[in-house]
mmCIF file of C-alpha atoms in Angstrom:
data_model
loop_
_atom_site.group_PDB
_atom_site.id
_atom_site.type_symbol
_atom_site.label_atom_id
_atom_site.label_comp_id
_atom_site.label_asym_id
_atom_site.label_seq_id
_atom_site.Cartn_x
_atom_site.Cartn_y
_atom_site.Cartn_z
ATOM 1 C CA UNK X 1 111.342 82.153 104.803
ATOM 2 C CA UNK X 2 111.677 82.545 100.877
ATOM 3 C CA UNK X 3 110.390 85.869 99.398
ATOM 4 C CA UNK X 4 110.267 86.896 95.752
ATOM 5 C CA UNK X 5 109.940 90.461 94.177
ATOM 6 C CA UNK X 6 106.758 92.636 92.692
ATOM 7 C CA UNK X 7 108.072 92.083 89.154
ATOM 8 C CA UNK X 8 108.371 88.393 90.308
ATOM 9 C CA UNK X 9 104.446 88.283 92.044
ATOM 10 C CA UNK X 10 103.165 89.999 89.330
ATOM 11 C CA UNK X 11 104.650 87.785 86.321
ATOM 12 C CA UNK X 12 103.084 84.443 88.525
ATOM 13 C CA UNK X 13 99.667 86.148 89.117
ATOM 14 C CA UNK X 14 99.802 87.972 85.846
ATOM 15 C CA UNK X 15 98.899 91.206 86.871
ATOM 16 C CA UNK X 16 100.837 94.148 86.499
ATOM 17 C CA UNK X 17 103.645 95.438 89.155
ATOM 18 C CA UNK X 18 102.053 98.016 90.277
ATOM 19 C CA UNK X 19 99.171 96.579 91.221
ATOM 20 C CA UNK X 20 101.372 94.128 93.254
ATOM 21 C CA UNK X 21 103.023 97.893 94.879
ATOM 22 C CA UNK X 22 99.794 98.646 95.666
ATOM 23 C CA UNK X 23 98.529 95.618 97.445
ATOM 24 C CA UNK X 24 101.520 95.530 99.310
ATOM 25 C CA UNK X 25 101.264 99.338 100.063
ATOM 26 C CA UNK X 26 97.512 98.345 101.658
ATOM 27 C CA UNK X 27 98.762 95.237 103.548
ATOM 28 C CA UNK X 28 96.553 92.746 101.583
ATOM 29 C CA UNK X 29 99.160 90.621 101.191
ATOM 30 C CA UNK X 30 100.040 88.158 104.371
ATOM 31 C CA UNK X 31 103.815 88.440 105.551
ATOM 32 C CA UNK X 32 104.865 91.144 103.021
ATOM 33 C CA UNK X 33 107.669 93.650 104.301
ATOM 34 C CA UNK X 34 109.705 96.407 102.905
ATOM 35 C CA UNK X 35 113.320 96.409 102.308
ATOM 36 C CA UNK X 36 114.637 100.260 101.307
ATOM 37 C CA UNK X 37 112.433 100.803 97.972
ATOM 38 C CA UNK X 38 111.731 96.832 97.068
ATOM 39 C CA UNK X 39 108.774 94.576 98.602
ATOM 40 C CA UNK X 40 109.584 91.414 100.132
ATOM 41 C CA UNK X 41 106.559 89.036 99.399
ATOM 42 C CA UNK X 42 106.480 85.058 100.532
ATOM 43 C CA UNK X 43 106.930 82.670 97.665
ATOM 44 C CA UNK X 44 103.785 81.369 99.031
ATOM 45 C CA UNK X 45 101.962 84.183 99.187
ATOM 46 C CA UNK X 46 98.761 84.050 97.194
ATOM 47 C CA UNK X 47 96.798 86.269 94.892
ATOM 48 C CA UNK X 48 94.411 88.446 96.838
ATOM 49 C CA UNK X 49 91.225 88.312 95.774
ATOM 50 C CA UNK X 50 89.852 91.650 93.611
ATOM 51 C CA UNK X 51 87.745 93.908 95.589
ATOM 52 C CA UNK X 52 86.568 95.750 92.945
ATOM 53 C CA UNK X 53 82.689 95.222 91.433
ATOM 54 C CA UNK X 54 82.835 92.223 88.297
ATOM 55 C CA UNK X 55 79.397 91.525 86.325
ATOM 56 C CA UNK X 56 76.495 93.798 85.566
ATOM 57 C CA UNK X 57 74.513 96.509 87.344
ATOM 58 C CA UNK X 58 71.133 95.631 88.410
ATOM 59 C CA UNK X 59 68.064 98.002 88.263
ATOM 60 C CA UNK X 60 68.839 99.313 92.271
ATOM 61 C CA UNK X 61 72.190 100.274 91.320
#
């Protein structure tokens, strides 16, 4: 199998590196392991999707 680095997964899903630490940190990323201090991610891994809240509150927020 073919793995590329955060700085590599984060310049193809343009978000930042650390966010790429992080989702590997949470295991939201299929197949990801750890080598020393650097995340090994598949080449064709894909973007996980954002958990967090998009659009506008509603009135029972």
């Amino acid at each position: 199998m073919e793995y590329m680095s955060a700085p590599h997964a984060a310049e193809k899903w343009g978000i930042s590196e650390r966010r790429v630490q992080i989702l590997c940190s949470e295991n939201r990323i299929p197949g990801v392991s750890k080598l020393g201090y650097m995340w090994l991610i598949p080449k064709n891994a894909e973007k996980p999707t954002d958990g967090r809240r998009k659009g506008k509150k509603t009135d029972h927020e």
